[in-house]
């Protein structure tokens, strides 16, 4: 018996499935493989993909009725819904005033050391009510959906007291419940040393380990624990303490590592079996080998490098060559990277990391899904996976990093529903029709 399709996207100029082995991220030369199907089609029942093949073949596999929503995607490119595996989505205020400081040459870490930067956002986030954080977070989530992102990781880290960290994590949960972008929550209580602990940073680490982590765990508010391991922020020893405690409580691990000064954070990630190590601009060669060995995903954030006007980017080519799984993310946050547009990150990655369009696409889909431990559910167009797809107004996949700064999204499908660019009716479930 043929399965009945609720949604059929057919005649797709180029359907990029990113299909492969869902147990393992795409590595090395295999990153060139995007599972391209010309004149492709994908059929959906409920929230799952039931067939993905050429248009000719798919019509033998599924039943199309008068209730099936049929989308003709001739001349378009379809990708799996984009996955953004590193964002600081929930925050109060904004920091556009830092732009002029930056132009005068004041370094990011000096702005932080002077009580600005992250600490500025901490003050604004503490002042905001949970409802205000949910309202701005829902707005940012819709911006991401309209630009093709269907799943994102979201970190706390602008509260830095137990109440304010819980407020941020609860806001992440509510944002996820109130619009279609699916969120994966991360506790980042060790994002900065709060001003009142400036002289006794170890006491703050103690608070994170003994009070915050157990409370976050007990409430089930975060899946990952992360820390900003950096000069003038948290030392390697403090990072080890927090991440080991988190691991013992059952959190999966992430780490902001080797961004400005190489403190050994990426080696620590490999040692502790972290899911990802992120940033990695100054990662040493030996850490690259260790991450390849342990298959720790390198989440590279070239939008941040661009926005901080750094002159060298993470060695993505060397990491790919060494067999490290590489993913890309926005790092969306109000300071070092105020964009939530993964399409722009794809261009920066291509131009400044030297990644090919195919490598870039795998890095924002299947490898990004691995970076948040969701690869069995999202990140590729394959039978049994959640029906998350983006239709781009692009004649081929290479057009995506090429047409930078332009939103090429035509339609976004999340869990089988057209959530961006559809007709606003009950049949499609579309909720945003213009952008
Ligand atoms: O608000 O500046 N790097 N955390 C670590 C950030 C950047 C976010 C921020
Ligand atoms: Zn970050």
Short mmCIF file of C-alpha atoms and ligand atoms in Angstrom, two decimals:
data_model
loop_
_atom_site.label_atom_id
_atom_site.label_comp_id
_atom_site.label_asym_id
_atom_site.label_seq_id
_atom_site.Cartn_x
_atom_site.Cartn_y
_atom_site.Cartn_z
CA UNK A 1 0.00 0.00 0.00
CA UNK A 2 1.28 3.40 -0.96
CA UNK A 3 1.45 5.96 1.82
CA UNK A 4 -0.70 9.04 1.43
CA UNK A 5 1.29 12.29 1.16
CA UNK A 6 0.08 15.39 3.01
CA UNK A 7 2.71 17.51 1.30
CA UNK A 8 4.63 16.94 -1.92
CA UNK A 9 7.41 19.18 -3.17
CA UNK A 10 8.13 18.22 -6.77
CA UNK A 11 10.18 19.16 -9.83
CA UNK A 12 12.90 20.56 -7.59
CA UNK A 13 15.69 21.94 -9.78
CA UNK A 14 18.33 20.78 -7.31
CA UNK A 15 17.35 18.86 -4.20
CA UNK A 16 20.27 18.75 -1.77
CA UNK A 17 19.55 15.92 0.67
CA UNK A 18 22.81 15.86 2.69
CA UNK A 19 21.93 12.20 3.18
CA UNK A 20 24.54 9.81 4.43
CA UNK A 21 25.37 7.85 7.51
CA UNK A 22 23.39 9.46 10.33
CA UNK A 23 25.68 7.82 12.90
CA UNK A 24 28.63 9.92 11.77
CA UNK A 25 29.17 13.51 10.65
CA UNK A 26 30.52 14.06 7.13
CA UNK A 27 34.32 14.10 7.26
CA UNK A 28 37.21 15.12 5.01
CA UNK A 29 36.49 14.47 1.28
CA UNK A 30 33.05 13.15 2.17
CA UNK A 31 32.10 16.74 2.99
CA UNK A 32 31.91 17.31 -0.76
CA UNK A 33 29.01 14.86 -0.94
CA UNK A 34 25.69 16.69 -0.60
CA UNK A 35 23.42 13.93 -1.95
CA UNK A 36 22.25 16.00 -4.91
CA UNK A 37 19.11 14.90 -6.78
CA UNK A 38 18.22 16.75 -10.00
CA UNK A 39 14.47 17.06 -10.68
CA UNK A 40 13.94 15.90 -7.11
CA UNK A 41 10.87 15.45 -5.00
CA UNK A 42 10.11 14.94 -1.35
CA UNK A 43 6.88 13.63 0.16
CA UNK A 44 5.73 14.21 3.70
CA UNK A 45 3.08 12.56 5.89
CA UNK A 46 2.36 14.32 9.17
CA UNK A 47 5.69 15.67 10.38
CA UNK A 48 7.89 13.03 8.70
CA UNK A 49 9.53 12.53 5.32
CA UNK A 50 8.08 9.41 3.64
CA UNK A 51 9.93 9.55 0.33
CA UNK A 52 12.81 11.49 -1.24
CA UNK A 53 13.73 10.69 -4.81
CA UNK A 54 13.41 12.01 -8.36
CA UNK A 55 9.99 13.39 -9.28
CA UNK A 56 9.46 10.47 -11.69
CA UNK A 57 10.24 7.86 -9.07
CA UNK A 58 8.35 9.42 -6.21
CA UNK A 59 4.99 9.30 -7.93
CA UNK A 60 5.24 5.48 -7.86
CA UNK A 61 5.97 5.51 -4.15
CA UNK A 62 3.32 7.76 -2.60
CA UNK A 63 -0.36 8.44 -3.07
CA UNK A 64 -1.28 12.01 -3.96
CA UNK A 65 -4.90 12.96 -3.23
CA UNK A 66 -6.92 16.16 -3.59
CA UNK A 67 -5.94 16.94 0.01
CA UNK A 68 -2.21 16.78 -0.69
CA UNK A 69 -0.54 20.20 -0.71
CA UNK A 70 1.59 20.15 -3.86
CA UNK A 71 4.43 22.64 -4.31
CA UNK A 72 6.13 22.94 -7.68
CA UNK A 73 9.76 23.89 -7.09
CA UNK A 74 10.96 24.03 -10.70
CA UNK A 75 14.13 26.05 -11.01
CA UNK A 76 14.59 26.17 -7.22
CA UNK A 77 17.00 24.62 -4.77
CA UNK A 78 15.74 22.68 -1.74
CA UNK A 79 17.87 22.01 1.33
CA UNK A 80 17.22 20.39 4.69
CA UNK A 81 16.10 23.05 7.19
CA UNK A 82 19.24 24.84 8.33
CA UNK A 83 20.56 24.05 11.81
CA UNK A 84 22.30 26.79 13.83
CA UNK A 85 24.24 24.96 16.58
CA UNK A 86 25.59 27.98 18.55
CA UNK A 87 23.45 30.98 19.48
CA UNK A 88 22.96 33.29 22.44
CA UNK A 89 19.35 33.86 21.42
CA UNK A 90 17.98 35.25 24.67
CA UNK A 91 19.28 38.57 25.93
CA UNK A 92 18.16 42.01 27.06
CA UNK A 93 19.16 45.21 25.26
CA UNK A 94 21.70 45.57 22.48
CA UNK A 95 25.27 46.90 22.14
CA UNK A 96 25.45 49.05 19.04
CA UNK A 97 27.35 51.68 21.07
CA UNK A 98 30.35 49.29 21.11
CA UNK A 99 30.79 49.73 17.38
CA UNK A 100 32.51 53.09 17.79
CA UNK A 101 34.76 51.71 20.58
CA UNK A 102 35.68 48.87 18.26
CA UNK A 103 36.51 51.30 15.45
CA UNK A 104 38.83 53.13 17.85
CA UNK A 105 40.63 49.81 18.30
CA UNK A 106 39.46 48.84 21.79
CA UNK A 107 39.69 44.99 21.93
CA UNK A 108 36.63 42.87 22.75
CA UNK A 109 38.22 41.48 25.94
CA UNK A 110 39.16 44.99 27.16
CA UNK A 111 35.58 46.17 26.75
CA UNK A 112 34.55 43.17 28.87
CA UNK A 113 37.27 43.80 31.48
CA UNK A 114 36.00 47.38 31.79
CA UNK A 115 32.53 46.15 32.79
CA UNK A 116 31.05 46.42 29.28
CA UNK A 117 30.54 43.74 26.66
CA UNK A 118 28.87 40.64 28.09
CA UNK A 119 28.50 42.39 31.48
CA UNK A 120 26.54 45.18 29.81
CA UNK A 121 24.12 42.60 28.41
CA UNK A 122 24.00 40.90 31.83
CA UNK A 123 22.70 44.13 33.38
CA UNK A 124 20.04 44.51 30.67
CA UNK A 125 19.04 40.83 30.91
CA UNK A 126 18.68 40.95 34.69
CA UNK A 127 16.42 43.99 34.33
CA UNK A 128 14.20 42.33 31.74
CA UNK A 129 11.21 40.25 32.81
CA UNK A 130 10.89 36.70 31.52
CA UNK A 131 7.98 37.88 29.35
CA UNK A 132 10.16 40.56 27.76
CA UNK A 133 12.88 38.01 27.03
CA UNK A 134 10.29 35.68 25.48
CA UNK A 135 8.92 38.49 23.33
CA UNK A 136 12.31 39.48 21.90
CA UNK A 137 13.37 35.83 21.59
CA UNK A 138 10.24 34.97 19.58
CA UNK A 139 11.00 37.90 17.29
CA UNK A 140 14.59 36.70 16.72
CA UNK A 141 13.34 33.13 16.20
CA UNK A 142 11.00 34.31 13.42
CA UNK A 143 13.86 36.21 11.80
CA UNK A 144 15.83 32.96 11.79
CA UNK A 145 12.95 30.94 10.33
CA UNK A 146 12.43 33.52 7.61
CA UNK A 147 16.11 33.10 6.72
CA UNK A 148 15.89 29.30 6.57
CA UNK A 149 16.92 28.12 10.05
CA UNK A 150 14.55 25.50 11.48
CA UNK A 151 16.52 24.23 14.52
CA UNK A 152 18.89 26.17 16.77
CA UNK A 153 20.82 25.75 19.96
CA UNK A 154 20.23 28.54 22.52
CA UNK A 155 22.38 29.39 25.51
CA UNK A 156 21.76 31.11 28.82
CA UNK A 157 24.69 33.09 30.25
CA UNK A 158 23.47 36.66 30.64
CA UNK A 159 21.92 36.08 34.07
CA UNK A 160 24.90 34.92 36.17
CA UNK A 161 22.74 34.53 39.27
CA UNK A 162 20.72 31.40 39.86
CA UNK A 163 17.39 33.25 39.46
CA UNK A 164 18.43 35.06 36.31
CA UNK A 165 19.96 31.99 34.67
CA UNK A 166 16.75 30.03 35.38
CA UNK A 167 14.73 32.96 33.99
CA UNK A 168 16.73 32.80 30.75
CA UNK A 169 16.40 29.02 30.45
CA UNK A 170 12.67 29.18 31.11
CA UNK A 171 12.43 31.90 28.44
CA UNK A 172 14.20 29.56 25.98
CA UNK A 173 11.61 26.87 26.70
CA UNK A 174 8.72 29.30 26.20
CA UNK A 175 10.19 30.69 23.00
CA UNK A 176 10.43 27.13 21.69
CA UNK A 177 6.78 26.52 22.60
CA UNK A 178 5.52 29.70 20.94
CA UNK A 179 6.78 29.60 17.36
CA UNK A 180 8.09 26.87 14.98
CA UNK A 181 11.90 27.24 15.42
CA UNK A 182 12.97 24.21 17.49
CA UNK A 183 15.43 25.05 20.28
CA UNK A 184 18.05 22.96 22.05
CA UNK A 185 18.89 24.57 25.43
CA UNK A 186 22.39 25.02 26.84
CA UNK A 187 23.33 26.24 30.33
CA UNK A 188 26.17 28.78 30.10
CA UNK A 189 26.25 30.06 33.68
CA UNK A 190 30.04 30.33 33.28
CA UNK A 191 29.90 32.93 30.50
CA UNK A 192 31.57 35.77 32.42
CA UNK A 193 32.62 36.48 35.97
CA UNK A 194 29.90 38.69 37.45
CA UNK A 195 31.04 42.08 38.74
CA UNK A 196 30.43 41.22 42.39
CA UNK A 197 32.72 38.17 42.08
CA UNK A 198 35.49 40.03 40.23
CA UNK A 199 37.97 39.56 43.08
CA UNK A 200 36.96 35.96 43.82
CA UNK A 201 36.23 34.17 40.56
CA UNK A 202 36.64 30.72 42.13
CA UNK A 203 33.73 31.49 44.42
CA UNK A 204 31.57 32.09 41.37
CA UNK A 205 32.76 28.79 39.87
CA UNK A 206 31.79 27.15 43.17
CA UNK A 207 28.30 28.64 42.89
CA UNK A 208 27.93 27.37 39.31
CA UNK A 209 29.06 23.88 40.30
CA UNK A 210 27.30 23.42 43.62
CA UNK A 211 24.07 25.34 43.11
CA UNK A 212 23.31 26.30 39.55
CA UNK A 213 24.15 23.04 37.76
CA UNK A 214 22.14 20.79 40.12
CA UNK A 215 19.13 23.16 40.01
CA UNK A 216 19.18 23.40 36.20
CA UNK A 217 19.43 19.60 36.04
CA UNK A 218 16.62 19.07 38.54
CA UNK A 219 14.32 21.31 36.49
CA UNK A 220 15.32 19.68 33.21
CA UNK A 221 15.98 23.07 31.63
CA UNK A 222 19.19 22.35 29.70
CA UNK A 223 20.63 19.51 27.68
CA UNK A 224 24.17 20.90 27.32
CA UNK A 225 26.58 22.75 29.59
CA UNK A 226 29.03 25.23 28.06
CA UNK A 227 31.74 27.57 29.41
CA UNK A 228 33.71 30.55 28.01
CA UNK A 229 37.30 29.30 28.48
CA UNK A 230 39.36 32.39 27.64
CA UNK A 231 42.02 34.76 28.90
CA UNK A 232 40.48 37.20 31.46
CA UNK A 233 37.34 35.01 31.62
CA UNK A 234 37.49 31.35 32.85
CA UNK A 235 40.81 29.51 33.15
CA UNK A 236 41.41 25.98 31.92
CA UNK A 237 41.27 24.66 35.50
CA UNK A 238 37.95 26.40 36.16
CA UNK A 239 36.62 25.08 32.86
CA UNK A 240 37.62 21.55 33.78
CA UNK A 241 35.91 21.85 37.13
CA UNK A 242 32.62 23.09 35.66
CA UNK A 243 32.54 20.64 32.75
CA UNK A 244 33.47 17.63 34.89
CA UNK A 245 30.72 18.49 37.36
CA UNK A 246 28.27 18.93 34.49
CA UNK A 247 29.28 15.61 32.96
CA UNK A 248 28.77 13.85 36.29
CA UNK A 249 25.25 15.26 36.42
CA UNK A 250 24.51 13.92 32.92
CA UNK A 251 24.86 17.09 30.83
CA UNK A 252 26.41 16.86 27.38
CA UNK A 253 29.30 19.28 26.95
CA UNK A 254 30.30 22.24 24.81
CA UNK A 255 33.10 24.75 25.27
CA UNK A 256 34.00 28.20 23.89
CA UNK A 257 37.65 27.37 23.21
CA UNK A 258 40.80 28.84 21.68
CA UNK A 259 39.10 31.95 20.35
CA UNK A 260 41.55 34.69 21.30
CA UNK A 261 44.18 32.98 23.47
CA UNK A 262 44.89 29.22 23.30
CA UNK A 263 44.36 28.03 26.88
CA UNK A 264 43.88 24.33 26.11
CA UNK A 265 40.10 24.32 25.88
CA UNK A 266 39.96 22.22 22.73
CA UNK A 267 42.22 19.54 24.29
CA UNK A 268 39.92 19.56 27.32
CA UNK A 269 36.92 19.05 25.02
CA UNK A 270 38.56 15.96 23.52
CA UNK A 271 39.59 14.65 26.93
CA UNK A 272 36.08 14.95 28.37
CA UNK A 273 34.29 13.68 25.26
CA UNK A 274 32.50 16.97 24.61
CA UNK A 275 29.99 17.09 21.77
CA UNK A 276 31.59 20.25 20.37
CA UNK A 277 34.36 22.80 20.84
CA UNK A 278 33.49 26.18 19.38
CA UNK A 279 35.41 29.16 17.87
CA UNK A 280 38.95 27.60 17.60
CA UNK A 281 40.71 30.50 15.84
CA UNK A 282 43.99 29.69 17.56
CA UNK A 283 43.62 25.91 17.99
CA UNK A 284 47.02 24.15 18.17
CA UNK A 285 47.80 21.25 15.81
CA UNK A 286 47.91 18.70 18.60
CA UNK A 287 44.36 19.67 19.62
CA UNK A 288 43.20 19.21 16.02
CA UNK A 289 44.47 15.62 16.14
CA UNK A 290 42.80 15.01 19.50
CA UNK A 291 39.46 16.36 18.29
CA UNK A 292 39.68 14.20 15.15
CA UNK A 293 40.45 11.16 17.28
CA UNK A 294 37.52 11.77 19.65
CA UNK A 295 35.22 13.09 16.89
CA UNK A 296 34.48 16.31 18.77
CA UNK A 297 32.63 18.59 16.37
CA UNK A 298 34.42 21.87 15.63
CA UNK A 299 31.77 24.59 15.48
CA UNK A 300 33.34 27.40 13.51
CA UNK A 301 31.85 30.90 13.89
CA UNK A 302 33.29 33.04 11.09
CA UNK A 303 30.64 35.77 11.51
CA UNK A 304 32.25 36.56 14.88
CA UNK A 305 35.74 36.72 13.40
CA UNK A 306 34.41 39.02 10.69
CA UNK A 307 32.56 41.27 13.13
CA UNK A 308 35.49 41.49 15.57
CA UNK A 309 37.67 42.47 12.63
CA UNK A 310 40.17 39.74 13.50
CA UNK A 311 42.77 39.17 10.84
CA UNK A 312 42.81 35.39 10.95
CA UNK A 313 40.02 32.89 10.84
CA UNK A 314 39.75 29.38 12.35
CA UNK A 315 41.83 26.85 10.36
CA UNK A 316 38.79 25.11 8.92
CA UNK A 317 40.68 23.64 5.96
CA UNK A 318 43.28 22.08 8.25
CA UNK A 319 40.58 20.68 10.52
CA UNK A 320 38.64 19.21 7.59
CA UNK A 321 41.88 17.74 6.24
CA UNK A 322 42.62 16.14 9.61
CA UNK A 323 39.21 14.47 9.81
CA UNK A 324 37.65 16.75 12.44
CA UNK A 325 33.87 17.02 11.94
CA UNK A 326 33.23 20.69 11.07
CA UNK A 327 29.97 22.60 11.55
CA UNK A 328 29.13 26.29 11.14
CA UNK A 329 26.96 28.54 13.30
CA UNK A 330 26.06 32.20 13.64
CA UNK A 331 27.03 32.70 17.34
CA UNK A 332 24.10 35.15 17.29
CA UNK A 333 24.60 37.47 20.27
CA UNK A 334 24.34 41.22 20.93
CA UNK A 335 28.11 41.79 21.07
CA UNK A 336 30.54 39.78 18.99
CA UNK A 337 28.06 38.64 16.32
CA UNK A 338 24.71 40.40 16.04
CA UNK A 339 23.50 38.48 12.97
CA UNK A 340 21.21 35.46 13.06
CA UNK A 341 21.44 34.91 9.31
CA UNK A 342 23.06 31.56 8.48
CA UNK A 343 23.02 32.38 4.76
CA UNK A 344 25.49 35.20 5.44
CA UNK A 345 27.65 32.84 7.51
CA UNK A 346 27.72 30.47 4.52
CA UNK A 347 29.24 33.21 2.38
CA UNK A 348 31.82 34.27 4.99
CA UNK A 349 32.78 30.60 5.48
CA UNK A 350 33.23 30.14 1.80
CA UNK A 351 35.27 33.31 1.21
CA UNK A 352 37.33 33.47 4.39
CA UNK A 353 37.57 29.84 5.56
CA UNK A 354 38.06 28.60 2.01
CA UNK A 355 35.24 26.08 2.29
CA UNK A 356 33.53 24.91 -0.90
CA UNK A 357 29.78 25.46 -1.31
CA UNK A 358 29.25 21.72 -0.70
CA UNK A 359 31.31 21.75 2.52
CA UNK A 360 29.47 24.83 3.69
CA UNK A 361 26.08 23.23 3.08
CA UNK A 362 26.96 20.05 5.01
CA UNK A 363 28.25 22.27 7.83
CA UNK A 364 24.92 24.06 8.32
CA UNK A 365 22.77 20.94 7.98
CA UNK A 366 23.86 17.40 8.87
CA UNK A 367 27.12 18.29 10.65
CA UNK A 368 25.37 21.08 12.56
CA UNK A 369 22.74 18.54 13.61
CA UNK A 370 25.53 16.29 14.93
CA UNK A 371 26.92 19.29 16.83
CA UNK A 372 23.73 19.39 18.92
CA UNK A 373 23.12 15.63 18.98
CA UNK A 374 20.05 15.81 16.73
CA UNK A 375 21.38 14.04 13.64
CA UNK A 376 18.89 11.18 13.85
CA UNK A 377 16.01 13.68 13.62
CA UNK A 378 17.08 16.68 11.52
CA UNK A 379 19.86 17.83 9.17
CA UNK A 380 19.07 15.81 6.03
CA UNK A 381 16.23 14.99 3.66
CA UNK A 382 15.84 11.27 4.27
CA UNK A 383 12.93 8.91 4.84
CA UNK A 384 11.96 8.84 8.52
CA UNK A 385 13.46 12.19 9.36
CA UNK A 386 11.46 15.18 10.51
CA UNK A 387 10.11 17.12 7.53
CA UNK A 388 12.18 20.31 7.87
CA UNK A 389 13.06 21.83 4.49
CA UNK A 390 13.84 25.17 2.86
CA UNK A 391 12.98 26.12 -0.70
CA UNK A 392 15.46 28.72 -1.94
CA UNK A 393 14.90 30.93 -4.94
CA UNK A 394 18.23 29.75 -6.31
CA UNK A 395 18.87 27.84 -9.56
CA UNK A 396 21.54 25.65 -7.94
CA UNK A 397 23.25 25.12 -4.60
CA UNK A 398 26.38 27.12 -5.46
CA UNK A 399 24.16 30.18 -5.81
CA UNK A 400 23.56 30.20 -2.03
CA UNK A 401 26.99 31.37 -0.75
CA UNK A 402 27.46 33.39 -3.93
CA UNK A 403 24.48 35.80 -3.60
CA UNK A 404 25.61 37.16 -0.25
CA UNK A 405 23.55 39.51 1.84
CA UNK A 406 20.30 38.54 0.08
CA UNK A 407 17.62 36.45 1.70
CA UNK A 408 16.95 33.77 -0.93
CA UNK A 409 14.35 31.89 1.15
CA UNK A 410 11.07 31.30 -0.61
CA UNK A 411 9.37 28.79 1.68
CA UNK A 412 10.24 27.10 4.95
CA UNK A 413 8.72 23.79 6.03
CA UNK A 414 8.94 22.83 9.71
CA UNK A 415 7.60 19.46 10.88
CA UNK A 416 5.66 19.12 7.62
CA UNK A 417 3.99 22.54 7.78
CA UNK A 418 4.76 25.49 5.53
CA UNK A 419 5.60 28.09 8.18
CA UNK A 420 7.12 30.77 5.94
CA UNK A 421 5.96 31.77 2.47
CA UNK A 422 2.82 29.64 2.29
CA UNK A 423 -0.82 30.53 1.92
CA UNK A 424 -2.18 31.43 5.30
CA UNK A 425 -4.79 28.72 5.64
CA UNK A 426 -5.55 25.66 7.72
CA UNK A 427 -4.45 23.25 5.00
CA UNK A 428 -0.85 24.41 4.83
CA UNK A 429 -0.62 25.59 8.41
CA UNK A 430 1.28 28.59 7.12
CA UNK A 431 1.62 31.35 9.64
CA UNK A 432 3.95 33.87 8.01
CA UNK A 433 3.14 34.77 4.44
CA UNK A 434 5.36 37.74 3.81
CA UNK A 435 8.87 38.74 4.70
O1 LIG B 1 27.68 38.85 24.41
O2 LIG B 1 29.71 39.09 23.64
N1 LIG B 1 31.97 35.56 23.03
N2 LIG B 1 30.35 35.30 24.41
C1 LIG B 1 31.62 34.80 24.15
C2 LIG B 1 29.97 36.23 23.60
C3 LIG B 1 31.00 36.39 22.70
C4 LIG B 1 28.67 36.91 23.64
C5 LIG B 1 28.71 38.37 23.91
ZN1 LIG B 2 29.19 32.01 21.88
#
